[in-house]
CSV table of C-alpha atoms in Angstrom, one decimal:
chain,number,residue,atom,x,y,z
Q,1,UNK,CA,0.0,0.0,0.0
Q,2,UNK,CA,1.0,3.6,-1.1
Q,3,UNK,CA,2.0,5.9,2.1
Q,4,UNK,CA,-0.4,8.7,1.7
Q,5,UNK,CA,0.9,12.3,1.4
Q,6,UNK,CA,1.3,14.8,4.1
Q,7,UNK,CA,-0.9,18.0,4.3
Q,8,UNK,CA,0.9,20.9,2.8
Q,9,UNK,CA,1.5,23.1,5.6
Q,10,UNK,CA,1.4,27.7,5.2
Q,11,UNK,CA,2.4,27.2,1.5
Q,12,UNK,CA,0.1,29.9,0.8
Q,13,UNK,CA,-0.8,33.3,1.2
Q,14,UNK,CA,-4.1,35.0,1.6
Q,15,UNK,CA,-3.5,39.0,0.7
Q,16,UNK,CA,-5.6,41.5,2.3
Q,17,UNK,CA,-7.3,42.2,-1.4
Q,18,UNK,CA,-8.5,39.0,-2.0
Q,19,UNK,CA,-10.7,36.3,-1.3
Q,20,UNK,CA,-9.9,32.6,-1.8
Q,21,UNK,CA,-12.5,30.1,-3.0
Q,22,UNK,CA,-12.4,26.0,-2.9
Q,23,UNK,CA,-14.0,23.6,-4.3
Q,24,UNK,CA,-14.0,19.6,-3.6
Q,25,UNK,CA,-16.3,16.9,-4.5
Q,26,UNK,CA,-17.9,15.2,-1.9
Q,27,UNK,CA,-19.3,12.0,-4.2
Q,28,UNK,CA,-15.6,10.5,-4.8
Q,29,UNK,CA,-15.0,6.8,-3.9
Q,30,UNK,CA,-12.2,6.9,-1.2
Q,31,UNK,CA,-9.4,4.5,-0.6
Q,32,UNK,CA,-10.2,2.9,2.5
Q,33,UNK,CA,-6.0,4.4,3.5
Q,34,UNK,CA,-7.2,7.6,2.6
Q,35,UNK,CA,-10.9,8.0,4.7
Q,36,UNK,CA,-8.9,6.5,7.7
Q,37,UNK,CA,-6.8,9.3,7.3
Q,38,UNK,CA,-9.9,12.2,7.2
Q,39,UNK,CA,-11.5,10.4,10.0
Q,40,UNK,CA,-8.5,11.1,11.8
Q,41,UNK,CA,-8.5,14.6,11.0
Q,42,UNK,CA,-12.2,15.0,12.6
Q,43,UNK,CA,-12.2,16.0,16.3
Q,44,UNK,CA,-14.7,13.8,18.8
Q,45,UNK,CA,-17.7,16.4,18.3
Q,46,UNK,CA,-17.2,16.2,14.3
Q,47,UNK,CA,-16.8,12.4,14.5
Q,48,UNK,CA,-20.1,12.3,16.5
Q,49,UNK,CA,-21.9,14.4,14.0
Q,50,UNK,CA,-20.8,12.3,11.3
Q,51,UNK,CA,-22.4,9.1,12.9
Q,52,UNK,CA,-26.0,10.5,13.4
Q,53,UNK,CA,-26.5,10.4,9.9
Q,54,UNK,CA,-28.3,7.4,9.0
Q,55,UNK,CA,-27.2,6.7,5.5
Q,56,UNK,CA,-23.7,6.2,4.2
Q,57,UNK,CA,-23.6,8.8,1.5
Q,58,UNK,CA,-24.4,11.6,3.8
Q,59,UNK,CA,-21.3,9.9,6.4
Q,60,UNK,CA,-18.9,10.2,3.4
Q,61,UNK,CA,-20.1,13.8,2.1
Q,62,UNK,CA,-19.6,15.0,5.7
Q,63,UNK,CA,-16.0,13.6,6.7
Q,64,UNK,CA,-15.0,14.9,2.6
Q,65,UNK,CA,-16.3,18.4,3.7
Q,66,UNK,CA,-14.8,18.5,6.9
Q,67,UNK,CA,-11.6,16.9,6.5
Q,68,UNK,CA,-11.5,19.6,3.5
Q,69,UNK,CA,-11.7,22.5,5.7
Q,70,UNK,CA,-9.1,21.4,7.9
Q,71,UNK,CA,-6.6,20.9,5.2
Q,72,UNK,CA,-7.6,23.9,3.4
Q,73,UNK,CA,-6.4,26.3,6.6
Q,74,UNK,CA,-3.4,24.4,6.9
Q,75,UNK,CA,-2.3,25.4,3.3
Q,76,UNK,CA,-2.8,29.0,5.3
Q,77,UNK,CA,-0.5,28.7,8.5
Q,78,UNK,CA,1.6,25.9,9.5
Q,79,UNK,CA,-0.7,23.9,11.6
Q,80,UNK,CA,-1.9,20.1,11.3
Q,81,UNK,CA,-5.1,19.6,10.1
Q,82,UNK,CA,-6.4,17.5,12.9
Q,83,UNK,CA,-5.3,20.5,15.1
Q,84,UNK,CA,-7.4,23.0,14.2
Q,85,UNK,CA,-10.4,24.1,16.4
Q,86,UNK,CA,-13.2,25.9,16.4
Q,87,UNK,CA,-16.1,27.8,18.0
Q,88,UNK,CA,-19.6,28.7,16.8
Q,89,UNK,CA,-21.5,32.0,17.8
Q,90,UNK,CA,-25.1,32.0,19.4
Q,91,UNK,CA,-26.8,31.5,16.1
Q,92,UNK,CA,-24.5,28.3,15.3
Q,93,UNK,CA,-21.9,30.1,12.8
Q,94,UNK,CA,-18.8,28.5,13.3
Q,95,UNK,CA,-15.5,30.3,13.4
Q,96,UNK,CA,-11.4,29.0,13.7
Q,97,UNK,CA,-9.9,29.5,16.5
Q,98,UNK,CA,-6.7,31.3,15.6
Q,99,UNK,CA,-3.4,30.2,17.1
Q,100,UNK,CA,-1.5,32.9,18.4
Q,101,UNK,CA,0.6,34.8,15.6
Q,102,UNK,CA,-2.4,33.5,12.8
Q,103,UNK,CA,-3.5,35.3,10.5
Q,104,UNK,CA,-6.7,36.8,11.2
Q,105,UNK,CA,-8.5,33.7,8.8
Q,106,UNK,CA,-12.2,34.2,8.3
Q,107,UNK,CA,-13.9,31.1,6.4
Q,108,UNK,CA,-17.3,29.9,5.7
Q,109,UNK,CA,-18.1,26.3,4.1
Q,110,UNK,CA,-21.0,25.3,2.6
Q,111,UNK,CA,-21.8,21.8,0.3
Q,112,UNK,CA,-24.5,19.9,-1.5
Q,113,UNK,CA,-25.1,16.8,-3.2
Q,114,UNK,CA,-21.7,16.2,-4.4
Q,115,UNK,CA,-20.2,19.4,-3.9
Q,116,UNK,CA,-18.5,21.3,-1.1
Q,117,UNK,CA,-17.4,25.2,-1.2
Q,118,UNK,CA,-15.0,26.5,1.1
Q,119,UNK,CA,-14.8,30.6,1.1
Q,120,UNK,CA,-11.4,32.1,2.8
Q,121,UNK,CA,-10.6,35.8,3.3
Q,122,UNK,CA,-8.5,37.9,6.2
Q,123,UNK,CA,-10.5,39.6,8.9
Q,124,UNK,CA,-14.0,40.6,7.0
Q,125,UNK,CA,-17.2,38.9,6.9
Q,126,UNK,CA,-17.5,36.4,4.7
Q,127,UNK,CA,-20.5,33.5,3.1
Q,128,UNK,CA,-20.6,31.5,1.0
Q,129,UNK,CA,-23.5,28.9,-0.5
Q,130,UNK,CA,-23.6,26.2,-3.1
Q,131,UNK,CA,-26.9,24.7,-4.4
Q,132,UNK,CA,-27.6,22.0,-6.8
Q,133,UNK,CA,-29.3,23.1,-9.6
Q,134,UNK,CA,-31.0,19.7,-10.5
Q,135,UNK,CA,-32.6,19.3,-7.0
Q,136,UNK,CA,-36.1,18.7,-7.4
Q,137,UNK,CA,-39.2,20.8,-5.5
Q,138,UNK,CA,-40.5,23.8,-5.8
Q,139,UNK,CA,-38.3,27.3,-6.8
Q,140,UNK,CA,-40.9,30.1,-7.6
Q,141,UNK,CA,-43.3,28.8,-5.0
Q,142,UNK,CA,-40.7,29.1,-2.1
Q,143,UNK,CA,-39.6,32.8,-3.7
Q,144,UNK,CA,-43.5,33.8,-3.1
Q,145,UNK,CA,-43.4,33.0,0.4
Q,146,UNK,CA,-40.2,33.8,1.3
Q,147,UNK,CA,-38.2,36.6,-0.9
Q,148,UNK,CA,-39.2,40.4,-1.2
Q,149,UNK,CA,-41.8,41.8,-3.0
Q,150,UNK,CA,-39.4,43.0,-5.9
Q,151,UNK,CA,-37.4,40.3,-6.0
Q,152,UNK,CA,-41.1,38.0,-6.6
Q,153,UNK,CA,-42.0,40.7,-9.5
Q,154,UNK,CA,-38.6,40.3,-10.9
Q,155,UNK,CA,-38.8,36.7,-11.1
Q,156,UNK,CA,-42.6,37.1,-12.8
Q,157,UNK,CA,-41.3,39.3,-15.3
Q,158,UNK,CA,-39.1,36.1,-16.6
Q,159,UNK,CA,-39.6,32.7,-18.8
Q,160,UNK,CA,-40.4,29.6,-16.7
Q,161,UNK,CA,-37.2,27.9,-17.5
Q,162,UNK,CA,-35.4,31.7,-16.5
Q,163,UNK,CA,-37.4,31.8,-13.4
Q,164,UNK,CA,-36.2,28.7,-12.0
Q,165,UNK,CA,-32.3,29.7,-12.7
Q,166,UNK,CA,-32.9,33.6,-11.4
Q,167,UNK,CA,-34.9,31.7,-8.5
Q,168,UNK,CA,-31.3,29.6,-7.6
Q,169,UNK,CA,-29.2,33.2,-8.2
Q,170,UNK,CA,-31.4,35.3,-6.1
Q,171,UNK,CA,-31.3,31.9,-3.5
Q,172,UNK,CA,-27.8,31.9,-3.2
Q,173,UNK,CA,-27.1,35.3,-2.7
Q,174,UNK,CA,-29.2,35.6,0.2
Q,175,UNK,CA,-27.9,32.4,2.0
Q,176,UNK,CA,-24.4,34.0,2.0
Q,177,UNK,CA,-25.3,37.3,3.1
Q,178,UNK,CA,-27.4,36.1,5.9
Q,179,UNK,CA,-24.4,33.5,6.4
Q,180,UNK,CA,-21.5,35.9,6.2
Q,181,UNK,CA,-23.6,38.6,8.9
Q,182,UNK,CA,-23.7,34.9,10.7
Q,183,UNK,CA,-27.0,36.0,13.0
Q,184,UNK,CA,-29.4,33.4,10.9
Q,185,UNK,CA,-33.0,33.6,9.8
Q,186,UNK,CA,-33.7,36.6,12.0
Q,187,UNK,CA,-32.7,39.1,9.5
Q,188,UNK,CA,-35.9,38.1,7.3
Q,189,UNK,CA,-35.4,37.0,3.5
Q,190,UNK,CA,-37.9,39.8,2.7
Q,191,UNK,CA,-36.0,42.1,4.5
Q,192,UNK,CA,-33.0,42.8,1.7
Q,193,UNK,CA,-33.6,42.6,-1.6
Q,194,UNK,CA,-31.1,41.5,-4.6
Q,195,UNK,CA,-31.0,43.1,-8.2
Q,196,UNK,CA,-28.8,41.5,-10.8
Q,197,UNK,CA,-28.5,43.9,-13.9
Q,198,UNK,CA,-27.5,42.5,-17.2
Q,199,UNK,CA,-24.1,43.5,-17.1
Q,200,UNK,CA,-24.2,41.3,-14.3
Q,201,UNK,CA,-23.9,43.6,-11.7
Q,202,UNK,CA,-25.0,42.4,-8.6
Q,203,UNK,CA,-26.6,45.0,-5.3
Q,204,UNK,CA,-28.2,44.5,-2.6
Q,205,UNK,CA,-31.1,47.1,-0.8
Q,206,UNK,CA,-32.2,46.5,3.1
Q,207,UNK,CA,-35.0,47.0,4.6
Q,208,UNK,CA,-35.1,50.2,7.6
Q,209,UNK,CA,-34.9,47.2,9.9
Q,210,UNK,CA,-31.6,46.0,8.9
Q,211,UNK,CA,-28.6,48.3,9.9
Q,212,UNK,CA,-26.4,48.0,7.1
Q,213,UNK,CA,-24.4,49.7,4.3
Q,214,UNK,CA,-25.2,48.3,0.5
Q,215,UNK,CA,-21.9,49.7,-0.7
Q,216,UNK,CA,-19.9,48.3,1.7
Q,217,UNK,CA,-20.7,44.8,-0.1
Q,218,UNK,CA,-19.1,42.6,-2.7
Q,219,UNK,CA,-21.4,39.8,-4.2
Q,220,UNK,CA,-20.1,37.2,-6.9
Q,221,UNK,CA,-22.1,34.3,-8.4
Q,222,UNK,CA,-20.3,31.7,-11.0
Q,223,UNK,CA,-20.8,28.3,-11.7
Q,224,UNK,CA,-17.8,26.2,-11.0
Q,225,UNK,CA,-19.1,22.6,-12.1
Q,226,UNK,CA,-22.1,22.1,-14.2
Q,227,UNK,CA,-25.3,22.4,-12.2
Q,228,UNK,CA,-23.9,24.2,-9.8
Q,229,UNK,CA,-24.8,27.4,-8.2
Q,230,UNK,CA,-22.2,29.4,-5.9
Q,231,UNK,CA,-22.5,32.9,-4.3
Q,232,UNK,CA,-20.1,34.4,-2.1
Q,233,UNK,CA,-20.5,37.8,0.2
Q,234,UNK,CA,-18.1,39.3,1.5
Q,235,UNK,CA,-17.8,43.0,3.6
Q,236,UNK,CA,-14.8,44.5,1.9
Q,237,UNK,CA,-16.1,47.9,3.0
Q,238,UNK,CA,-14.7,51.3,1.4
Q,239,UNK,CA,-12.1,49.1,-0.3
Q,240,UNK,CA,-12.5,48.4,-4.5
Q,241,UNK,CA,-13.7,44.9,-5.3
Q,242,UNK,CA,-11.3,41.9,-3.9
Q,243,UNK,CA,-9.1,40.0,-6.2
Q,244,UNK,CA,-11.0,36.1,-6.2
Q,245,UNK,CA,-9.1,33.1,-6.6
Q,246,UNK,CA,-11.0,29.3,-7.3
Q,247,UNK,CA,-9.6,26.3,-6.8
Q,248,UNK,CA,-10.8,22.4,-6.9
Q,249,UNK,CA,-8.8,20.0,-5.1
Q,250,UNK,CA,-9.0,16.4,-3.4
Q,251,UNK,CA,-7.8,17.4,0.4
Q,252,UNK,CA,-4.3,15.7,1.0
Q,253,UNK,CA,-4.1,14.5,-2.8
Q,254,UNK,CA,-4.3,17.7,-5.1
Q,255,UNK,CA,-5.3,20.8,-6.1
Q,256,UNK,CA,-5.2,23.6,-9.0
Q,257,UNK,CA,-6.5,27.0,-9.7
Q,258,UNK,CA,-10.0,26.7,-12.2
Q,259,UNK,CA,-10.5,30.8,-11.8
Q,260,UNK,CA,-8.1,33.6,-11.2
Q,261,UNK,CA,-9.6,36.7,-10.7
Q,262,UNK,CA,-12.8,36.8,-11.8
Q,263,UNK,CA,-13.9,40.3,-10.4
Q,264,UNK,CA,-15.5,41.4,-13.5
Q,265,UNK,CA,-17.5,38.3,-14.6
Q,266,UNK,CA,-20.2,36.1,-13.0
């Protein structure tokens, strides 16, 4: 049997300008060497998580994901995977715990059937969602009840086949916004609003209830894999645009850069 390679340790580095995307898929077999290893990886809490699910795919998309984000912050400072921790906030939004003399990493994971997205930036809010565009149940249906009134007459303005595509867009957006201000549901989905131009322009307009800045905001959407849906948010504040890097890797195995700088395209 192969000896499996060793994490990559602080090989890279995360400018203040930019944001750092990765991809991995979650529905590849794995050597039974190789999902020892990203067991071992998992902390007792993680490895407990894992077990509650009650079918095997959903054991082996979690302990991909997770072992993912591990090795992904190691490529970031020079600390094992397995010894990374972390700590979630009252709404359940978890954070790293930085070792001292860290950089001030800020991530946000999110996966679906088959894909995991891991969203990296230095001390700014940050979210990030992927959705799987072939899921089945209702799109417009859910917008009605759940996004803003212009948002709904946005989507009514469009074909059917355009609806359901805007429907994923405007869904993604808002599950990294609400994701990257990390307090949940209790902003409302009706409370912001989305509007995605032609030009593919992407802003964003709150409700009086929500204290917030629309300028101060930086929204992307791109499809990295076919039927595949990713937004990211992220608070750059007064600063222009940040620089966005996306790569797809296997954790411990490989990895290469699919997007480099896509700032001005969707």
């Amino acid at each position: 049997m192969n000896e499996l390679p060793q994490a990559i340790l602080g090989d890279l580095t995360l400018p203040m300008d930019a944001v750092h995307l990765w991809i991995a898929r979650t529905d590849l077999e794995l050597t039974d060497s190789l999902a020892k290893t990203y067991l071992g990886l998992m902390n007792d809490e993680e490895k407990e998580r894992q077990e509650r699910f009650i079918f095997p795919k959903h054991r082996h998309r979690f302990l991909i994901a997770h072992a993912f984000v591990r090795v992904v912050l190691s490529r970031y400072f020079p600390l094992s995977p397995e010894d990374w921790t972390f700590e979630k906030n009252q709404f359940g939004r978890p954070d790293v715990i930085l070792p001292e003399k860290a950089p001030k990493l800020r991530f946000n994971l999110s996966h679906t059937n088959g894909l995991a997205v891991c969203a990296l930036t230095l001390d700014k809010e940050l979210g990030v969602d992927v959705e799987d565009l072939e899921r089945s149940g209702a799109t417009v249906e859910l917008a009605r009840r759940y996004f803003s009134e212009s948002e709904v007459n946005d989507l009514k303005q469009l074909s059917r086949l355009r609806q359901r595509q805007r429907f994923f867009e405007l869904w993604t957006l808002k599950e990294s916004y609400m994701k990257a201000r990390g307090i949940g549901l209790s902003l409302g989905l009706g409370n912001f609003s989305f509007t995605i131009e032609e030009s593919s322009k992407i802003s964003i307009a709150f409700h009086e209830s929500i204290d917030d800045q629309p300028k101060a905001w930086q929204f992307q959407l791109f499809d990295p894999l076919p039927r595949y849906r990713v937004a990211f948010a992220v608070k750059r504040g007064a600063q222009k645009d940040l620089a966005v890097t996306t790569r797809i890797c296997v954790p411990l195995l490989s990895d290469e850069i699919i997007v480099d700088d896509f700032r001005s395209s969707s």
